[in-house]
Coordinates of C-alpha atoms in Angstrom, one line a residue:
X1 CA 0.0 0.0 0.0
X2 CA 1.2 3.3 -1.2
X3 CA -0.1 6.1 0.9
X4 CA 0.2 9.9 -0.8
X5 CA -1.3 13.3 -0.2
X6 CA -4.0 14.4 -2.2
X7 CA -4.1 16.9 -5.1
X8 CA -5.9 17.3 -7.8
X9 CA -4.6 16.3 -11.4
X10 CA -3.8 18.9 -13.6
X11 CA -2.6 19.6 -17.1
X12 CA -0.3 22.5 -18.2
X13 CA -2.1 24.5 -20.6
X14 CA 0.9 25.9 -22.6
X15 CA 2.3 25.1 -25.9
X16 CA 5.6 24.6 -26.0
X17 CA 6.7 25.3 -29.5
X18 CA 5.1 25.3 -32.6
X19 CA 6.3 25.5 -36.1
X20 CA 4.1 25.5 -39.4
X21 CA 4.9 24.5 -42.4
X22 CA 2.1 24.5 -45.7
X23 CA 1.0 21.8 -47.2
X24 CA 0.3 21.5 -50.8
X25 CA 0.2 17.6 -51.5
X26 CA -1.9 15.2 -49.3
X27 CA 0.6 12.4 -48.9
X28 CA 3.2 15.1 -47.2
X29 CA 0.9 16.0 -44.5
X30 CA 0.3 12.4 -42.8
X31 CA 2.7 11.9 -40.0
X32 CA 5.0 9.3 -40.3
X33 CA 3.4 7.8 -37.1
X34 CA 0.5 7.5 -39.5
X35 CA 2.4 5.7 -42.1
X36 CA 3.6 3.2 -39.5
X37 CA 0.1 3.0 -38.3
X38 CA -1.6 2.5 -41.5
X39 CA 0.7 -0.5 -42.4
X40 CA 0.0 -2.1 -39.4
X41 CA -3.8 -1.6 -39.4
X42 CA -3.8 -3.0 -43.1
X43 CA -2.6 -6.3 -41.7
X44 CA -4.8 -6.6 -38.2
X45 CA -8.0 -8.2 -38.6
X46 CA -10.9 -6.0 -38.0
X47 CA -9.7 -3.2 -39.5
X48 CA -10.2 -2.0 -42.7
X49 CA -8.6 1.3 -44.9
X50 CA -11.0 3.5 -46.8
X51 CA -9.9 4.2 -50.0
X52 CA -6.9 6.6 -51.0
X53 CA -7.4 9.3 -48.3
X54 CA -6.1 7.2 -45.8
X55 CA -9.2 6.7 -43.5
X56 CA -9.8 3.9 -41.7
X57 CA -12.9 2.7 -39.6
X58 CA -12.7 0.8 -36.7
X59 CA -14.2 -0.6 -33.2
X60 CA -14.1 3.1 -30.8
X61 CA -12.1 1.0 -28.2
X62 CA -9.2 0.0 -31.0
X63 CA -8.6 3.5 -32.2
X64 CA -8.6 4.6 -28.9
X65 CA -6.2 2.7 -28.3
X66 CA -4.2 3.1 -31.4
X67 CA -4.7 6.7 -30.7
X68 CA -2.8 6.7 -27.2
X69 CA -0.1 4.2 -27.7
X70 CA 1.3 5.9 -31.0
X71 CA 1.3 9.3 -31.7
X72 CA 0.5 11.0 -27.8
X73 CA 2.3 7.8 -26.2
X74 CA 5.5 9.2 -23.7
X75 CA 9.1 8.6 -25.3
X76 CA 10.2 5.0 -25.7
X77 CA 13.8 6.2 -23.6
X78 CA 11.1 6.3 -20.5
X79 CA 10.8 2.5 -19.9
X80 CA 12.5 1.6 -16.5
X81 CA 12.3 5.2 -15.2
X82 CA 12.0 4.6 -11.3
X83 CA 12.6 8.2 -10.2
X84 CA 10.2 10.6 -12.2
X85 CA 12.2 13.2 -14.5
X86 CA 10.1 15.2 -16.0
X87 CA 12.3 16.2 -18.5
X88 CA 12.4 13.1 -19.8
X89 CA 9.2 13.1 -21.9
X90 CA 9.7 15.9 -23.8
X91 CA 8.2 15.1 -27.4
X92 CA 7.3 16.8 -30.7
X93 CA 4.4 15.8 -32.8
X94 CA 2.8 16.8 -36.0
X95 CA -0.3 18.3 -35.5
X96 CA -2.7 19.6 -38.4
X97 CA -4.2 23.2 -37.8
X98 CA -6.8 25.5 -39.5
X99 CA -6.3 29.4 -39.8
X100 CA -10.0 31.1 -39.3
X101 CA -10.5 34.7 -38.1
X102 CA -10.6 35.1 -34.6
X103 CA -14.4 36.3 -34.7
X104 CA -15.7 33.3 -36.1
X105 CA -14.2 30.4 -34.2
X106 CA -17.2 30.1 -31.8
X107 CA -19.3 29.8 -34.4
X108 CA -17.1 27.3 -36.1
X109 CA -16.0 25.1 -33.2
X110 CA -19.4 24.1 -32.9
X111 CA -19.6 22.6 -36.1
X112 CA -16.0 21.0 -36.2
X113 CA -16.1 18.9 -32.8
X114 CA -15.7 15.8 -34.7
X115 CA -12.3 17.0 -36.5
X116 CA -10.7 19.0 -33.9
X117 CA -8.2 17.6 -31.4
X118 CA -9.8 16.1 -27.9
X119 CA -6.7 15.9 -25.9
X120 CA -6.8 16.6 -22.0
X121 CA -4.0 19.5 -21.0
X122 CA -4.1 20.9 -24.4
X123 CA -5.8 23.9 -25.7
X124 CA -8.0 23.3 -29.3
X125 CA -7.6 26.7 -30.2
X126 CA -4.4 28.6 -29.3
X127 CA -3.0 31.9 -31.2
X128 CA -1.3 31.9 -34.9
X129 CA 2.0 33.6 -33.9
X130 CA 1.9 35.0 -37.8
X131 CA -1.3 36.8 -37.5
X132 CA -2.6 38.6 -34.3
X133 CA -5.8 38.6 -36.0
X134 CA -6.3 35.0 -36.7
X135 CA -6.4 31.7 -34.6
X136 CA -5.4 28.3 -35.2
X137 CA -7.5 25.2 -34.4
X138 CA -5.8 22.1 -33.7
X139 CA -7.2 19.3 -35.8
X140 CA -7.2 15.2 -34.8
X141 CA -3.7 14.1 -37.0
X142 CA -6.0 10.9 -37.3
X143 CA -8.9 11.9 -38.6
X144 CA -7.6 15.2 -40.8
X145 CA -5.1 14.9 -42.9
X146 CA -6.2 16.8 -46.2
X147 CA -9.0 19.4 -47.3
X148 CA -10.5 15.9 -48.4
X149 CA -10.5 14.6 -45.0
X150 CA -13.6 17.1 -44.0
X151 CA -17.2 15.9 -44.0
X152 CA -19.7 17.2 -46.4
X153 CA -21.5 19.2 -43.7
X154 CA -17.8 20.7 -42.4
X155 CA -17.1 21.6 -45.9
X156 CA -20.5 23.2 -46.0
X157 CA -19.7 25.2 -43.1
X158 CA -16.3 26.5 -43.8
X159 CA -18.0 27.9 -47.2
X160 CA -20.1 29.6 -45.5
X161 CA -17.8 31.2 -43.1
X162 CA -15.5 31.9 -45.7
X163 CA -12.6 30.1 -44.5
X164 CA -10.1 28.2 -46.7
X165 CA -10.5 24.4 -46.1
X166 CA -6.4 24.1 -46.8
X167 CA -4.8 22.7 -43.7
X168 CA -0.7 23.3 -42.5
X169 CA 0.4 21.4 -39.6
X170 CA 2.7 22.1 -36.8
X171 CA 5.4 21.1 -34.9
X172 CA 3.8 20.5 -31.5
X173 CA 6.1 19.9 -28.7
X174 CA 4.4 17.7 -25.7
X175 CA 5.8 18.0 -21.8
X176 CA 5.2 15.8 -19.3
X177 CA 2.1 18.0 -18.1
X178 CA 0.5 17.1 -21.4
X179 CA 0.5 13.1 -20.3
X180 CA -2.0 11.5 -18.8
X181 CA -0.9 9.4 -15.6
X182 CA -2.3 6.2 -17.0
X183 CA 0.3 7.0 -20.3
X184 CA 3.0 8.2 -18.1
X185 CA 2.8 4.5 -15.9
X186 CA 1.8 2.4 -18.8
X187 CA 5.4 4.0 -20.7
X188 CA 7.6 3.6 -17.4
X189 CA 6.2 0.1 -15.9
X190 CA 7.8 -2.7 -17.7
X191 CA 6.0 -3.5 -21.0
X192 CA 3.4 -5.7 -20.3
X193 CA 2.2 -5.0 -16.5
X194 CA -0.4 -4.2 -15.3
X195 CA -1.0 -0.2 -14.7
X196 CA -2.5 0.9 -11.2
X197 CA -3.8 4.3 -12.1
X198 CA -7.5 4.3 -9.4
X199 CA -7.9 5.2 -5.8
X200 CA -9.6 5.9 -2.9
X201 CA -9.5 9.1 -1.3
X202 CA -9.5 9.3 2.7
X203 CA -9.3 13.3 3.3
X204 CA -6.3 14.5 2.0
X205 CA -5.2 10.8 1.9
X206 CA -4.7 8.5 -1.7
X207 CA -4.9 4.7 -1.3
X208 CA -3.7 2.8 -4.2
X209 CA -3.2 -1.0 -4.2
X210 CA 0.0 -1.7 -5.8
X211 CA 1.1 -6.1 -6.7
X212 CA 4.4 -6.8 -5.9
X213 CA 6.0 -6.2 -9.0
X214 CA 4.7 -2.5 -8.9
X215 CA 6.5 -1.7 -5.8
X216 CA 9.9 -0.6 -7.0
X217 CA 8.0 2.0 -9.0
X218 CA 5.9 3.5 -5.7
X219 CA 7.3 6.7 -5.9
X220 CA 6.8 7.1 -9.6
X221 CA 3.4 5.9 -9.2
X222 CA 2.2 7.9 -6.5
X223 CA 4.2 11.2 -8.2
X224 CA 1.8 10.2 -11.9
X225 CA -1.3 9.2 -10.4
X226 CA -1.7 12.7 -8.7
X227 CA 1.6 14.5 -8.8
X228 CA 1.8 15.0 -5.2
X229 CA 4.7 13.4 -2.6
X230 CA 5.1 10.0 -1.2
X231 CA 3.7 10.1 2.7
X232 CA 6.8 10.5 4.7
X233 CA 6.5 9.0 8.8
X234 CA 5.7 11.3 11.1
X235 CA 2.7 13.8 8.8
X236 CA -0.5 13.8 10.1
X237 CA -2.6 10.9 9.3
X238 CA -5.5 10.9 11.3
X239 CA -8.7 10.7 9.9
X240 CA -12.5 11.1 11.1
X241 CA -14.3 9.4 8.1
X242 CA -18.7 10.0 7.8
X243 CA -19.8 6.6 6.3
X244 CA -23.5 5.6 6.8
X245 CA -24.9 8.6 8.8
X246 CA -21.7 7.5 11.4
X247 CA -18.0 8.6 12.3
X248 CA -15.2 6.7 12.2
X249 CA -11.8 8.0 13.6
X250 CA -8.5 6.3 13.1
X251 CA -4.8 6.7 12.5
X252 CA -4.9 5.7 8.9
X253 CA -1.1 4.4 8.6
X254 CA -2.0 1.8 11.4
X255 CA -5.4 0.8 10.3
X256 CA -6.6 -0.6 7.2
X257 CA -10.1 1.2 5.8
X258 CA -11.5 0.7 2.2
X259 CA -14.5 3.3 1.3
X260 CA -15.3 1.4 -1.5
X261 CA -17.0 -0.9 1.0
X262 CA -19.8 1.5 2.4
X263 CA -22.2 -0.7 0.5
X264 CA -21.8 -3.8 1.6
X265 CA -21.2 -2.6 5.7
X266 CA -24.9 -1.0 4.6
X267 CA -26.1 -4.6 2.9
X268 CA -25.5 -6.3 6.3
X269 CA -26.6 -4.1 8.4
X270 CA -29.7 -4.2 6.7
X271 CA -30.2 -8.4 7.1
X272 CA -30.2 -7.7 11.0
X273 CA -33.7 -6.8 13.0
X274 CA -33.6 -5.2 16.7
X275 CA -32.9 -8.0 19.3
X276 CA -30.0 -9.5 17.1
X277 CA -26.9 -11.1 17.9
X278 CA -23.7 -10.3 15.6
X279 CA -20.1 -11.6 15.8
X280 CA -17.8 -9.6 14.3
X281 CA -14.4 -11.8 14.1
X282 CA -12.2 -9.2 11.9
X283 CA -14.0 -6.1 13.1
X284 CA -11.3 -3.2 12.4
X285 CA -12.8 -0.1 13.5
X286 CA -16.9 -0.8 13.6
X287 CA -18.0 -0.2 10.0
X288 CA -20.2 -3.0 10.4
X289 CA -20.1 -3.5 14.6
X290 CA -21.5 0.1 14.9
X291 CA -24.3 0.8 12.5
X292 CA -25.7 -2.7 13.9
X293 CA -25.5 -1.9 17.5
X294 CA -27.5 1.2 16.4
X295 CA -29.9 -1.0 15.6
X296 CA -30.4 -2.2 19.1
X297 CA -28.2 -5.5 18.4
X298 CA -25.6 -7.3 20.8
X299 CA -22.5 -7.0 18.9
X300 CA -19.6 -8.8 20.0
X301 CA -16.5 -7.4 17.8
X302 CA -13.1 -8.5 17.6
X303 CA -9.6 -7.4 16.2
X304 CA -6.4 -8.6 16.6
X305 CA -4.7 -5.2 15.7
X306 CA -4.2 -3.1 19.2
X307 CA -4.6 0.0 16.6
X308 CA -7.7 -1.3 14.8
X309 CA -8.8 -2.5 18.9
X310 CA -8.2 1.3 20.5
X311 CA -9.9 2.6 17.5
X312 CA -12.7 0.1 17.8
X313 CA -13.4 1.0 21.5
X314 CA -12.8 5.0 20.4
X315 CA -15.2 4.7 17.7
X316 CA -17.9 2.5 19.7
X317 CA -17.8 5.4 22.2
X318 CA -17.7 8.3 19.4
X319 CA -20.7 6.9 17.8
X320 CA -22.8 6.1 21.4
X321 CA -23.0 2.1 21.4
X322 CA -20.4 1.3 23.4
X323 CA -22.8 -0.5 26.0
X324 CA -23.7 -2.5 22.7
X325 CA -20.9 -3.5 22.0
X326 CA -18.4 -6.0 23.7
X327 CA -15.0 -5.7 22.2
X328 CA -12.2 -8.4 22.4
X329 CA -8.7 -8.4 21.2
X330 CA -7.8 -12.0 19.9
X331 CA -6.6 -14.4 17.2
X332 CA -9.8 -15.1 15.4
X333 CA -9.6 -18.5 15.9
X334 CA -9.1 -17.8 19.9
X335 CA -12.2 -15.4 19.3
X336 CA -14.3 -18.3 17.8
X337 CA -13.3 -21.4 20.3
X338 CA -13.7 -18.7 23.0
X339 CA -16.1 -15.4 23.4
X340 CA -18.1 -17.1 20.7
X341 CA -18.6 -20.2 21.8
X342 CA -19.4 -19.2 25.2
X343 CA -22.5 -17.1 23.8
X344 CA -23.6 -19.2 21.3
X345 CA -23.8 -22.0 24.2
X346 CA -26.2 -19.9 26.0
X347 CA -28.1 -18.0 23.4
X348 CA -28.9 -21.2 22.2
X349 CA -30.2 -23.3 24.8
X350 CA -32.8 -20.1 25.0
X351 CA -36.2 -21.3 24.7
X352 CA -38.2 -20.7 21.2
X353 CA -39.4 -18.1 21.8
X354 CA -36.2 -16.1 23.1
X355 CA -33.7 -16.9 20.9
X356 CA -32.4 -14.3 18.8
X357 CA -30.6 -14.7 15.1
X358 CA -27.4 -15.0 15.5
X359 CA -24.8 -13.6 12.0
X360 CA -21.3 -14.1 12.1
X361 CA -19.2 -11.5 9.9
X362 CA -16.3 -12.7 8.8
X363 CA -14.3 -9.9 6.5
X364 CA -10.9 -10.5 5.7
X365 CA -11.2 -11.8 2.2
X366 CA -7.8 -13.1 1.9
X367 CA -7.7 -15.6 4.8
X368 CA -11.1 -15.4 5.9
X369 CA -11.6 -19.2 4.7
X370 CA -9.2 -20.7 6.3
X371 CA -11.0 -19.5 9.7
X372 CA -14.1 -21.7 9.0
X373 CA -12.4 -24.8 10.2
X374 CA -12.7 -23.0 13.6
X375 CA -16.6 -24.1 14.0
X376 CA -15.9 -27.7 13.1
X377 CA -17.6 -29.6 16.6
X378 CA -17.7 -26.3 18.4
X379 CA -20.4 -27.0 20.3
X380 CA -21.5 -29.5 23.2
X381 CA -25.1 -31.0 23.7
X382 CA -27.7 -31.4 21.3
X383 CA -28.7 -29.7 18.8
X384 CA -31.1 -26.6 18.3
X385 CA -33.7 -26.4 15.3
X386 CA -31.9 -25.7 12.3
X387 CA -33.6 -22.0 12.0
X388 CA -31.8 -20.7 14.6
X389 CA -28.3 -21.7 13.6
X390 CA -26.1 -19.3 13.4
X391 CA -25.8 -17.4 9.9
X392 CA -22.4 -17.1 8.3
X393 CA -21.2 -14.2 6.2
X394 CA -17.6 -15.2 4.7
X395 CA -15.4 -12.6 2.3
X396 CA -12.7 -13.8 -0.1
X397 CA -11.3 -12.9 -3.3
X398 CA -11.5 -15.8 -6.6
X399 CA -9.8 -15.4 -9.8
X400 CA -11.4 -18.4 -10.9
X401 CA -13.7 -18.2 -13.9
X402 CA -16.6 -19.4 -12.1
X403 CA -16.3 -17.5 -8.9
X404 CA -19.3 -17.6 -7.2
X405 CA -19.0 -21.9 -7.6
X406 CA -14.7 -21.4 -6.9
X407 CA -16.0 -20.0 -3.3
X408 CA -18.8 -22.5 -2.6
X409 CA -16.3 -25.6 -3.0
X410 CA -13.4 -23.8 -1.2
X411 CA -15.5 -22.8 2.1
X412 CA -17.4 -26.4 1.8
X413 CA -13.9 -28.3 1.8
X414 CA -12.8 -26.5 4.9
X415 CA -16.0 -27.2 6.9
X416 CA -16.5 -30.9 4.8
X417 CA -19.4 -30.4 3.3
X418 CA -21.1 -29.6 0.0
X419 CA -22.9 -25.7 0.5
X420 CA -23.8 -26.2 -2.8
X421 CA -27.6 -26.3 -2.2
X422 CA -27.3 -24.1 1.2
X423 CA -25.7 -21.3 0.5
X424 CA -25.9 -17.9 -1.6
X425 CA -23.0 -15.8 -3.1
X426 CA -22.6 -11.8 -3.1
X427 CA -20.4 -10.5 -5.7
X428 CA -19.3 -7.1 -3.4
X429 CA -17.1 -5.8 -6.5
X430 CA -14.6 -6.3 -8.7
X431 CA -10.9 -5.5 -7.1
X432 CA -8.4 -6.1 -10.3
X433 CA -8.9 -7.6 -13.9
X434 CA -10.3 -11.5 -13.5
X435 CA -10.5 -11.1 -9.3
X436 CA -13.3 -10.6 -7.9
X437 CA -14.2 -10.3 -3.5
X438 CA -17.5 -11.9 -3.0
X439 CA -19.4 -12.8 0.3
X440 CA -20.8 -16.3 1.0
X441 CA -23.4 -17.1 3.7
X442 CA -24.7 -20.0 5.4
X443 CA -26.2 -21.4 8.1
X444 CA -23.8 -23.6 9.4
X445 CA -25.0 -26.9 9.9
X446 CA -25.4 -28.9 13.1
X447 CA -23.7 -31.6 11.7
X448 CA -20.7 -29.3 11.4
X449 CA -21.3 -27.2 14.7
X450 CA -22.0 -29.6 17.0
X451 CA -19.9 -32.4 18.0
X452 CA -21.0 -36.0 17.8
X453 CA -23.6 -35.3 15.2
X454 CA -20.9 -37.3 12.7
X455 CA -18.2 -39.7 13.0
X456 CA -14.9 -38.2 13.4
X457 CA -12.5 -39.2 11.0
X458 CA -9.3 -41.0 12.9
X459 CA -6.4 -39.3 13.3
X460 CA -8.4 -36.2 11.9
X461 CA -6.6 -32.6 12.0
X462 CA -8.2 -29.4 10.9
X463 CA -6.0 -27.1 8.3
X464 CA -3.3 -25.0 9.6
X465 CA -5.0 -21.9 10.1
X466 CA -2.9 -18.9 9.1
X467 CA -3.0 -16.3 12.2
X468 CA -4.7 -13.1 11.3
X469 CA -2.4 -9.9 11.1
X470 CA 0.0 -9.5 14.0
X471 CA 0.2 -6.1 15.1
X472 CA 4.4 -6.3 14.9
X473 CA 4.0 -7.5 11.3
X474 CA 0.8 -5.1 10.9
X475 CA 2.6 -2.7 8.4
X476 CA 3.7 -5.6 6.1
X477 CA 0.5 -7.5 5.7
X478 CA -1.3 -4.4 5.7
X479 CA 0.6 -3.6 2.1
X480 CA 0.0 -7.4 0.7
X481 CA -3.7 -7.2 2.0
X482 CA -4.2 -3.7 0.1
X483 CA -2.6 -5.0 -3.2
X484 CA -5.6 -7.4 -3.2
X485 CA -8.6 -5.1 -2.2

């Protein structure tokens, strides 16, 4: 996890240099990018040129794409570049331009959106350094490249307004300013990676979720994404967050807090009535502990985190449920085979009529699975009627192609049975290309929960379970868990 100060993105609005040169025969206007380009098209499939004025037509997404890694992609000399030098993508491109008088280019613009230049950070109309009384409009090199290259009704228009349909080009000389971060990364990553260019704002805070091979370009990344510093130890990184209709205040280099997730904190909330019992096993600091003790619910929340813990008992108080809520700090296995165990043992020998419904949030996608081996023969004694076991809400991520099926067969091999029939999958959202973090619940069932309600198998030992985030090694899980969410 790379954590930055925010400011905005913005683009220098200044041309560099520009030099202009007539053009009298077609062929000697198209940039040799274009000629490159055109060859290369002729050959893809999917892609077919128009005729002799060097048109071609093409999915949106292609030329797009075309569009950004050719002609307004950073220098090639960029690649490797770990320590931004700005200097560095200094570049000079051939852009066609239109001379109109200076008292007609409203008038005009509005009729030539399609041919003039769309770029971010550069100015469509900018002054002809020849003629104080004219302007030059910057046409799209891919779409203009000859008084031919004009639509009928463009044509139409420039008759009208008098204006000579001949087009010159100039020299245009692109800065780094002129690059958007997603072109600056994709040129200086190594060709091929993946490029991180989203966030999530906390206050004056950027998250991004960098993989492992994206590390050693950090500081580049966090300088692109929003030209602002690296956080440095020791600024200010406290936080009081509104999510929900409640506050949340935490030391954001010691706690881990995705916004993105307000949704689903608001989903389960929601599934709970007054009267309600909720474990929270990995319960950071309350997103989902407090709005649901609001709701006049026992909550019984857990972290293994001492910062995520103070913040949890901070924020319990901050938001007026800390008689609500009982708050451990423990393993989440020792959580499970203890606090939880305990209750459920009483809550469920409650007669009919005063049991409550009892969920179980279990939110840490990346292990979270592993932890369900924990409620294999929990219990003592017999059984209670299968609509007031408890209800299981389990996060983790799945690249698989199938993943709502991927999830089902990896939580039913932990607890040894099939949920196939039992269970229902969330999709929460979509974290990276082909990963998705979805939520499975369950009732689990008292063949699972209570203990000689099936044969043990001899010699049978759960699965390792991995141990949640210590806090000494907090900092460097923290990074591999945000590189997944």
């Amino acid at each position: 996890m790379v954590v930055i100060l925010w400011r905005p993105f913005g683009f220098s609005r200044r041309l560099l240099k520009l030099e202009r040169h007539s053009i009298t025969e077609s062929k000697s206007l198209i940039p040799l990018a274009w000629t490159s380009l055109t060859q290369t098209l002729s050959e893809s499939p999917g892609i077919f040129l128009l005729g002799q004025r060097k048109r071609f037509s093409t999915m949106p997404e292609i030329e797009t794409h075309e569009r950004d890694s050719e002609l307004f992609s950073p220098p090639s000399d960029v690649r490797g570049m770990t320590k931004l030098d700005r200097t560095a993508f200094k570049k000079t491109v051939n852009i066609p331009v239109l001379k109109v008088r200076k008292e007609i280019v409203s008038r005009l613009m509005r009729s030539l959106r399609r041919a003039a230049l769309q770029r971010p950070g550069i100015k469509r109309v900018i002054e002809d350094p020849e003629d104080k009384e004219s302007r030059l409009i910057l046409l799209d090199p891919y779409k203009i490249f000859t008084h031919d290259s004009f639509e009928k009704a463009e044509l139409s228009v420039l008759e009208q307004l008098n204006v000579s349909p001949q087009i010159s080009k100039y020299n245009l000389e692109l800065t780094y300013e002129n690059f958007k971060s997603e072109e600056i990364l994709r040129a200086v990553l190594p060709e091929g990676q993946d490029v991180t260019s989203g966030f999530s704002r906390v206050g004056h805070i950027a998250h991004l979720n960098l993989r492992d091979h994206q590390l050693p370009f950090k500081q580049l990344i966090g300088t692109c994404v929003i030209v602002i510093f690296m956080y440095l130890k020791g600024h200010n990184t406290f936080f009081q967050v509104r999510e929900n209709k409640y506050t949340y205040e935490f030391d954001f280099s010691k706690v881990y807090w995705n916004p993105r997730l307000s949704t689903e904190h608001s989903r389960i909330t929601e599934l709970l009535k007054a009267g309600d019992v909720l474990f929270d096993v990995f319960a950071g600091v309350g997103p989902f502990a407090i709005p649901v003790a609001k709701k006049n619910c026992t909550v019984f929340a857990n972290d293994l985190n001492p910062e995520s813990h103070k913040w949890l008992l901070h924020n319990c108080k901050l938001n007026k449920v800390d008689q609500k809520v009982k708050i451990f700090n423990l393993d989440g296995k020792d959580f499970l085979q203890g606090p939880v165990k305990e209750e459920l043992m009483q809550l469920l020998s409650l007669s009919k009529e005063r049991k409550p419904s009892v969920h179980i949030v279990m939110n840490l996608p990346a292990k979270a699975i592993e932890f369900l081996s924990a409620f294999k023969w929990l219990l003592d004694g017999q059984p209670c009627s299968n609509e007031f076991l408890p209800i299981v809400h389990c996060y983790s991520f799945s690249k698989d192609a199938n993943p709502a099926k991927d999830v089902r067969q990896r939580a039913g091999a932990v607890l040894g049975i099939s949920l196939e029939a039992c269970s229902s999958v969330h999709l929460v959202r979509n974290v990276a290309p082909n990963k998705e973090m979805l939520c499975i619940t369950f009732q689990i069932p008292a063949a699972v929960l209570y203990k000689n309600q099936t044969k043990n198998p001899e010699n049978h030992e759960d699965p390792p379970l991995k141990r949640q985030r210590t806090a000494e090694a907090f900092s460097d899980e923290k990074t591999q868990i945000a590189s997944n969410t």
